[in-house]
mmCIF file of C-alpha atoms in Angstrom:
data_model
loop_
_atom_site.group_PDB
_atom_site.id
_atom_site.type_symbol
_atom_site.label_atom_id
_atom_site.label_comp_id
_atom_site.label_asym_id
_atom_site.label_seq_id
_atom_site.Cartn_x
_atom_site.Cartn_y
_atom_site.Cartn_z
ATOM 1 C CA ASP A 1 89.564 14.416 -2.639
ATOM 2 C CA THR A 2 85.903 14.899 -1.734
ATOM 3 C CA THR A 3 85.456 18.578 -2.610
ATOM 4 C CA GLY A 4 84.243 17.966 -6.157
ATOM 5 C CA ALA A 5 86.975 20.213 -7.533
ATOM 6 C CA TYR A 6 88.333 17.403 -9.727
ATOM 7 C CA THR A 7 85.036 16.070 -11.074
ATOM 8 C CA GLY A 8 85.497 15.107 -14.703
ATOM 9 C CA VAL A 9 89.243 15.685 -14.706
ATOM 10 C CA TYR A 10 89.899 12.165 -16.007
ATOM 11 C CA MET A 11 87.333 12.392 -18.795
ATOM 12 C CA ASN A 12 88.656 12.336 -22.350
ATOM 13 C CA ARG A 13 86.706 15.290 -23.659
ATOM 14 C CA PHE A 14 87.480 14.500 -27.300
ATOM 15 C CA THR A 15 85.683 11.161 -27.138
ATOM 16 C CA GLN A 16 83.349 11.325 -24.118
ATOM 17 C CA SER A 17 82.145 14.939 -23.842
ATOM 18 C CA VAL A 18 79.471 16.824 -25.765
ATOM 19 C CA TYR A 19 79.320 20.560 -26.371
ATOM 20 C CA ILE A 20 76.813 23.137 -27.576
ATOM 21 C CA PRO A 21 78.445 23.790 -30.952
ATOM 22 C CA GLY A 22 77.398 27.317 -31.831
ATOM 23 C CA SER A 23 78.137 28.416 -35.373
ATOM 24 C CA ILE A 24 80.353 25.505 -36.400
ATOM 25 C CA PHE A 25 76.992 23.733 -36.797
ATOM 26 C CA LYS A 26 76.166 26.117 -39.641
ATOM 27 C CA THR A 27 78.418 23.887 -41.737
ATOM 28 C CA VAL A 28 75.749 21.190 -41.368
ATOM 29 C CA THR A 29 72.964 23.603 -42.311
ATOM 30 C CA VAL A 30 74.922 24.760 -45.365
ATOM 31 C CA ALA A 31 75.420 21.160 -46.491
ATOM 32 C CA ALA A 32 71.685 20.471 -46.134
ATOM 33 C CA ALA A 33 70.790 23.658 -48.016
ATOM 34 C CA LEU A 34 73.128 22.802 -50.877
ATOM 35 C CA GLU A 35 71.503 19.393 -51.247
ATOM 36 C CA ALA A 36 67.861 20.428 -50.719
ATOM 37 C CA ILE A 37 67.467 23.971 -52.114
ATOM 38 C CA PRO A 38 68.439 24.105 -55.820
ATOM 39 C CA ASP A 39 68.997 27.879 -56.075
ATOM 40 C CA ILE A 40 70.512 28.488 -52.644
ATOM 41 C CA ARG A 41 73.864 29.718 -54.014
ATOM 42 C CA GLU A 42 72.086 32.387 -56.089
ATOM 43 C CA GLN A 43 70.052 33.740 -53.184
ATOM 44 C CA THR A 44 70.791 36.843 -51.125
ATOM 45 C CA PHE A 45 69.781 37.535 -47.533
ATOM 46 C CA THR A 46 69.053 40.773 -45.678
ATOM 47 C CA CYS A 47 70.160 41.189 -42.073
ATOM 48 C CA THR A 48 68.950 44.134 -39.990
ATOM 49 C CA GLY A 49 70.349 42.535 -36.841
ATOM 50 C CA VAL A 50 66.975 40.997 -35.944
ATOM 51 C CA HIS A 51 64.855 38.280 -37.571
ATOM 52 C CA ALA A 52 61.505 38.384 -35.781
ATOM 53 C CA TYR A 53 59.431 35.407 -34.681
ATOM 54 C CA GLY A 54 56.794 37.226 -32.668
ATOM 55 C CA ILE A 55 57.472 36.490 -29.012
ATOM 56 C CA ASP A 56 61.245 36.342 -29.479
ATOM 57 C CA ASP A 57 63.810 36.898 -32.202
ATOM 58 C CA VAL A 58 66.923 35.532 -33.829
ATOM 59 C CA THR A 59 69.567 38.214 -33.463
ATOM 60 C CA CYS A 60 73.032 39.108 -34.729
ATOM 61 C CA GLU A 61 75.545 41.226 -32.835
ATOM 62 C CA ARG A 62 75.276 43.829 -35.611
ATOM 63 C CA PRO A 63 73.345 44.299 -38.873
ATOM 64 C CA HIS A 64 75.131 42.635 -41.802
ATOM 65 C CA GLY A 65 73.058 44.221 -44.572
ATOM 66 C CA THR A 66 72.633 42.252 -47.794
ATOM 67 C CA LEU A 67 74.708 39.084 -48.051
ATOM 68 C CA ASP A 68 75.158 36.415 -50.675
ATOM 69 C CA PHE A 69 75.391 32.758 -49.659
ATOM 70 C CA ALA A 70 79.191 32.724 -49.241
ATOM 71 C CA SER A 71 79.217 36.000 -47.295
ATOM 72 C CA ALA A 72 76.451 34.764 -44.986
ATOM 73 C CA MET A 73 78.734 31.912 -43.982
ATOM 74 C CA ALA A 74 81.894 34.000 -43.719
ATOM 75 C CA GLN A 75 80.120 36.590 -41.554
ATOM 76 C CA SER A 76 78.286 33.819 -39.649
ATOM 77 C CA CYS A 77 75.036 35.778 -39.935
ATOM 78 C CA ASN A 78 72.366 34.285 -37.661
ATOM 79 C CA CYS A 79 69.556 36.138 -39.438
ATOM 80 C CA ALA A 80 70.585 34.733 -42.820
ATOM 81 C CA TYR A 81 70.688 31.223 -41.381
ATOM 82 C CA ALA A 82 67.241 31.644 -39.855
ATOM 83 C CA GLN A 83 65.998 32.391 -43.378
ATOM 84 C CA ILE A 84 67.807 29.325 -44.753
ATOM 85 C CA VAL A 85 66.357 27.076 -42.039
ATOM 86 C CA GLU A 86 62.859 28.358 -42.829
ATOM 87 C CA GLN A 87 63.303 27.160 -46.409
ATOM 88 C CA LEU A 88 64.644 23.769 -45.293
ATOM 89 C CA GLY A 89 61.913 23.110 -42.738
ATOM 90 C CA LYS A 90 62.157 21.044 -39.583
ATOM 91 C CA GLU A 91 61.735 17.594 -41.127
ATOM 92 C CA THR A 92 64.309 18.178 -43.871
ATOM 93 C CA LEU A 93 66.881 19.531 -41.413
ATOM 94 C CA GLU A 94 66.328 16.542 -39.117
ATOM 95 C CA ALA A 95 66.744 14.145 -42.034
ATOM 96 C CA PHE A 96 70.086 15.621 -43.065
ATOM 97 C CA VAL A 97 71.438 15.677 -39.508
ATOM 98 C CA GLU A 98 70.670 11.954 -39.372
ATOM 99 C CA LYS A 99 72.203 11.350 -42.809
ATOM 100 C CA TYR A 100 75.418 13.135 -41.824
ATOM 101 C CA ALA A 101 75.622 11.106 -38.558
ATOM 102 C CA ILE A 102 76.284 14.302 -36.586
ATOM 103 C CA THR A 103 74.869 12.937 -33.332
ATOM 104 C CA GLN A 104 75.870 9.279 -33.760
ATOM 105 C CA SER A 105 78.739 7.575 -31.963
ATOM 106 C CA VAL A 106 82.041 6.852 -33.688
ATOM 107 C CA THR A 107 83.916 3.643 -32.819
ATOM 108 C CA PHE A 108 87.671 3.266 -33.291
ATOM 109 C CA ASP A 109 90.616 1.698 -31.432
ATOM 110 C CA GLY A 110 88.196 -0.007 -29.044
ATOM 111 C CA ILE A 111 86.590 3.334 -28.086
ATOM 112 C CA THR A 112 83.001 4.391 -28.699
ATOM 113 C CA THR A 113 82.363 8.129 -28.478
ATOM 114 C CA ALA A 114 79.508 9.860 -26.712
ATOM 115 C CA LYS A 115 76.367 10.554 -28.718
ATOM 116 C CA GLY A 116 75.311 14.100 -29.522
ATOM 117 C CA ASN A 117 71.826 15.601 -29.497
ATOM 118 C CA PHE A 118 69.573 17.209 -32.090
ATOM 119 C CA ASP A 119 65.955 17.137 -30.955
ATOM 120 C CA LEU A 120 63.246 19.200 -32.620
ATOM 121 C CA THR A 121 60.311 17.460 -30.925
ATOM 122 C CA ASP A 122 57.495 19.929 -30.208
ATOM 123 C CA THR A 123 59.666 22.901 -31.142
ATOM 124 C CA SER A 124 58.595 26.352 -32.271
ATOM 125 C CA ARG A 125 59.785 27.977 -35.498
ATOM 126 C CA LEU A 126 62.159 30.048 -33.384
ATOM 127 C CA ASP A 127 63.699 26.957 -31.772
ATOM 128 C CA VAL A 128 64.121 25.285 -35.158
ATOM 129 C CA ALA A 129 65.922 28.381 -36.412
ATOM 130 C CA TRP A 130 68.264 28.430 -33.402
ATOM 131 C CA SER A 131 68.954 24.706 -33.889
ATOM 132 C CA GLY A 132 70.076 25.346 -37.473
ATOM 133 C CA ILE A 133 72.355 28.060 -36.101
ATOM 134 C CA GLY A 134 73.885 25.623 -33.581
ATOM 135 C CA GLN A 135 72.045 26.506 -30.373
ATOM 136 C CA HIS A 136 68.742 25.341 -28.775
ATOM 137 C CA THR A 137 69.424 21.816 -27.383
ATOM 138 C CA ASN A 138 72.125 20.914 -29.927
ATOM 139 C CA GLN A 139 75.117 19.016 -28.578
ATOM 140 C CA ILE A 140 77.991 17.554 -30.566
ATOM 141 C CA ASN A 141 80.820 15.219 -29.683
ATOM 142 C CA PRO A 142 84.118 16.692 -30.935
ATOM 143 C CA CYS A 143 85.353 13.443 -32.486
ATOM 144 C CA ALA A 144 82.092 12.818 -34.341
ATOM 145 C CA PHE A 145 81.988 16.379 -35.643
ATOM 146 C CA MET A 146 85.607 16.155 -36.781
ATOM 147 C CA SER A 147 84.643 13.024 -38.719
ATOM 148 C CA PHE A 148 81.905 15.012 -40.495
ATOM 149 C CA VAL A 149 84.326 17.799 -41.369
ATOM 150 C CA GLY A 150 86.835 15.211 -42.575
ATOM 151 C CA ALA A 151 84.173 13.867 -44.937
ATOM 152 C CA ILE A 152 83.874 17.334 -46.470
ATOM 153 C CA ALA A 153 87.625 17.254 -47.110
ATOM 154 C CA GLY A 154 87.303 13.754 -48.591
ATOM 155 C CA ASP A 155 84.742 14.744 -51.240
ATOM 156 C CA GLY A 156 81.938 13.289 -49.127
ATOM 157 C CA ILE A 157 83.708 10.254 -47.638
ATOM 158 C CA GLY A 158 85.318 10.520 -44.217
ATOM 159 C CA ALA A 159 87.957 8.438 -42.462
ATOM 160 C CA LEU A 160 87.969 7.033 -38.955
ATOM 161 C CA PRO A 161 90.502 8.622 -36.595
ATOM 162 C CA HIS A 162 92.960 6.562 -34.588
ATOM 163 C CA ILE A 163 94.971 7.212 -31.451
ATOM 164 C CA VAL A 164 97.166 4.094 -31.566
ATOM 165 C CA GLU A 165 99.752 4.290 -34.345
ATOM 166 C CA GLU A 166 101.413 0.919 -33.837
ATOM 167 C CA ILE A 167 101.885 -1.920 -31.360
ATOM 168 C CA THR A 168 105.105 -3.897 -31.049
ATOM 169 C CA VAL A 169 105.755 -7.026 -29.020
ATOM 170 C CA GLY A 170 109.486 -7.544 -28.707
ATOM 171 C CA ASP A 171 110.882 -7.090 -32.192
ATOM 172 C CA ASP A 172 107.584 -7.831 -33.902
ATOM 173 C CA MET A 173 105.072 -5.192 -34.950
ATOM 174 C CA THR A 174 101.635 -6.658 -34.309
ATOM 175 C CA TYR A 175 99.551 -3.666 -35.391
ATOM 176 C CA ARG A 176 99.979 -0.574 -37.521
ATOM 177 C CA ALA A 177 97.143 1.878 -38.066
ATOM 178 C CA LYS A 178 95.932 2.467 -41.600
ATOM 179 C CA THR A 179 93.288 4.701 -43.092
ATOM 180 C CA GLU A 180 89.818 3.217 -42.762
ATOM 181 C CA LYS A 181 87.216 4.979 -44.884
ATOM 182 C CA MET A 182 83.653 5.570 -43.710
ATOM 183 C CA GLU A 183 80.460 5.457 -45.755
ATOM 184 C CA ARG A 184 79.672 8.345 -48.096
ATOM 185 C CA ILE A 185 77.498 10.962 -46.379
ATOM 186 C CA LEU A 186 77.759 13.853 -48.868
ATOM 187 C CA SER A 187 77.725 14.027 -52.632
ATOM 188 C CA GLY A 188 81.069 14.937 -54.143
ATOM 189 C CA ALA A 189 79.553 18.094 -55.635
ATOM 190 C CA THR A 190 78.212 19.277 -52.273
ATOM 191 C CA ALA A 191 81.517 18.544 -50.554
ATOM 192 C CA ARG A 192 83.476 20.527 -53.130
ATOM 193 C CA VAL A 193 81.232 23.599 -52.748
ATOM 194 C CA LEU A 194 81.662 23.361 -48.970
ATOM 195 C CA GLN A 195 85.426 23.196 -49.456
ATOM 196 C CA GLU A 196 85.281 26.478 -51.397
ATOM 197 C CA LEU A 197 83.054 28.148 -48.808
ATOM 198 C CA LEU A 198 85.209 27.084 -45.862
ATOM 199 C CA GLN A 199 88.377 28.202 -47.626
ATOM 200 C CA ASN A 200 86.688 31.538 -48.329
ATOM 201 C CA ASN A 201 86.001 31.865 -44.581
ATOM 202 C CA THR A 202 89.729 31.705 -43.892
ATOM 203 C CA GLN A 203 90.581 34.115 -46.671
ATOM 204 C CA VAL A 204 88.081 36.828 -45.732
ATOM 205 C CA LYS A 205 87.545 36.299 -41.984
ATOM 206 C CA TYR A 206 90.223 34.302 -40.166
ATOM 207 C CA GLY A 207 93.344 35.311 -42.085
ATOM 208 C CA THR A 208 95.551 33.027 -44.154
ATOM 209 C CA ASP A 209 98.575 34.429 -42.287
ATOM 210 C CA ASN A 210 97.422 32.468 -39.229
ATOM 211 C CA PHE A 211 98.199 29.264 -41.140
ATOM 212 C CA PRO A 212 101.488 29.789 -43.016
ATOM 213 C CA GLY A 213 102.179 27.195 -45.667
ATOM 214 C CA LEU A 214 98.746 25.596 -45.257
ATOM 215 C CA THR A 215 95.473 25.914 -47.172
ATOM 216 C CA VAL A 216 93.015 25.873 -44.272
ATOM 217 C CA CYS A 217 89.243 25.594 -44.701
ATOM 218 C CA ALA A 218 87.477 26.410 -41.434
ATOM 219 C CA LYS A 219 84.483 27.603 -39.433
ATOM 220 C CA SER A 220 84.493 29.204 -35.994
ATOM 221 C CA GLY A 221 81.726 28.960 -33.433
ATOM 222 C CA THR A 222 80.677 30.422 -30.101
ATOM 223 C CA GLY A 223 78.398 28.037 -28.229
ATOM 224 C CA GLU A 224 76.238 30.003 -25.798
ATOM 225 C CA VAL A 225 75.647 27.854 -22.698
ATOM 226 C CA GLY A 226 73.477 30.255 -20.677
ATOM 227 C CA GLY A 227 73.617 31.588 -17.164
ATOM 228 C CA ASP A 228 76.716 33.533 -16.173
ATOM 229 C CA ARG A 229 79.087 31.126 -17.946
ATOM 230 C CA LYS A 230 81.223 32.173 -20.885
ATOM 231 C CA PRO A 231 80.453 30.461 -24.216
ATOM 232 C CA ASN A 232 82.290 27.434 -25.544
ATOM 233 C CA ALA A 233 84.898 28.589 -28.054
ATOM 234 C CA MET A 234 84.877 26.333 -31.127
ATOM 235 C CA PHE A 235 86.938 26.083 -34.319
ATOM 236 C CA THR A 236 86.885 23.264 -36.860
ATOM 237 C CA GLY A 237 87.977 22.506 -40.386
ATOM 238 C CA PHE A 238 90.650 20.799 -42.433
ATOM 239 C CA VAL A 239 93.780 21.406 -44.500
ATOM 240 C CA ALA A 240 93.132 21.151 -48.248
ATOM 241 C CA ASP A 241 96.741 20.329 -49.197
ATOM 242 C CA GLU A 242 97.260 16.676 -50.141
ATOM 243 C CA GLU A 243 100.581 16.509 -48.293
ATOM 244 C CA TYR A 244 98.874 17.589 -45.042
ATOM 245 C CA PRO A 245 95.652 15.504 -44.815
ATOM 246 C CA LEU A 246 94.479 16.962 -41.511
ATOM 247 C CA ALA A 247 90.995 17.490 -40.133
ATOM 248 C CA PHE A 248 90.708 19.215 -36.758
ATOM 249 C CA VAL A 249 88.364 20.439 -34.064
ATOM 250 C CA VAL A 250 89.131 22.777 -31.168
ATOM 251 C CA CYS A 251 86.757 23.079 -28.202
ATOM 252 C CA VAL A 252 87.636 25.404 -25.327
ATOM 253 C CA GLN A 253 85.044 25.147 -22.588
ATOM 254 C CA ASP A 254 83.715 28.363 -20.981
ATOM 255 C CA ALA A 255 86.257 30.451 -22.881
ATOM 256 C CA GLY A 256 84.514 33.025 -25.103
ATOM 257 C CA TYR A 257 84.580 33.583 -28.841
ATOM 258 C CA GLY A 258 85.840 30.841 -31.123
ATOM 259 C CA ILE A 259 87.698 33.252 -33.377
ATOM 260 C CA THR A 260 89.701 34.745 -30.481
ATOM 261 C CA GLN A 261 90.156 31.723 -28.197
ATOM 262 C CA ALA A 262 90.072 28.573 -30.344
ATOM 263 C CA LEU A 263 91.577 29.804 -33.626
ATOM 264 C CA PRO A 264 95.022 30.593 -32.093
ATOM 265 C CA ILE A 265 95.179 27.056 -30.693
ATOM 266 C CA ALA A 266 94.382 25.595 -34.117
ATOM 267 C CA SER A 267 97.089 27.806 -35.614
ATOM 268 C CA LYS A 268 99.773 26.533 -33.220
ATOM 269 C CA VAL A 269 98.802 22.863 -33.400
ATOM 270 C CA LEU A 270 98.514 22.817 -37.206
ATOM 271 C CA ALA A 271 101.923 24.485 -37.498
ATOM 272 C CA GLU A 272 103.412 21.723 -35.355
ATOM 273 C CA CYS A 273 101.590 19.048 -37.374
ATOM 274 C CA LYS A 274 103.063 20.552 -40.542
ATOM 275 C CA ASN A 275 106.518 20.478 -38.961
ATOM 276 C CA VAL A 276 106.143 16.790 -38.063
ATOM 277 C CA LEU A 277 104.879 15.822 -41.517
ATOM 278 C CA ASP A 278 107.633 17.835 -43.230
ATOM 279 C CA ASN A 279 110.249 15.927 -41.256
#
């Protein structure tokens, strides 16, 4: 075929693609705020639908009014996050993105994932705000971001994924995968607050009935890619139940809203994972 219609069809998008994350990146900004701003959980934020920066603005689809820290995350309020990013500052946000290894490659099973991007070089205050919201030039690799979310579930310590469960040669098993822990990237206290916030998202926004029998902690995202293309629909999180130690990420390219396009996929796949683990 020489038409170009199949370009990229053989790419493993979990390991080799990068995506504009949209609001799933707010999980990173929340983690940084918890570690760098002592009173952040006691603060409230006012959203009129617009947070002005002079030439341009950070906007929400509708005014959210006055929100506390947990509600700002559950409602995914861009204006509230612009205010949080202003308190963090560019250098602090950059430092935490590096600490959390958001844009670094992950290596497992002989595979090295694509690197992401978080570049605030010569950026305006507006661009820094949009970066903390998950836009601007941000790009994340799904596998690497899932590893970050898994670290939240693991009280600050993540685990490497694997795609090969076991290898047998004749009657002999020569390899069986086992959990390999990563270095600590979050304090246990920060991770546990994030667990509560992400579980609250499911309870007040996504609906626990979408995940029967599972305690799901999650964040949706809608990655605006510009032009006439639909956004990337994103949904990520983990299951808090010890018997179902699952972290997940869903990326649906050019699909629309994460909550309408990616969440139903997560619901179906997690239900099947539960079925496999139960049996």
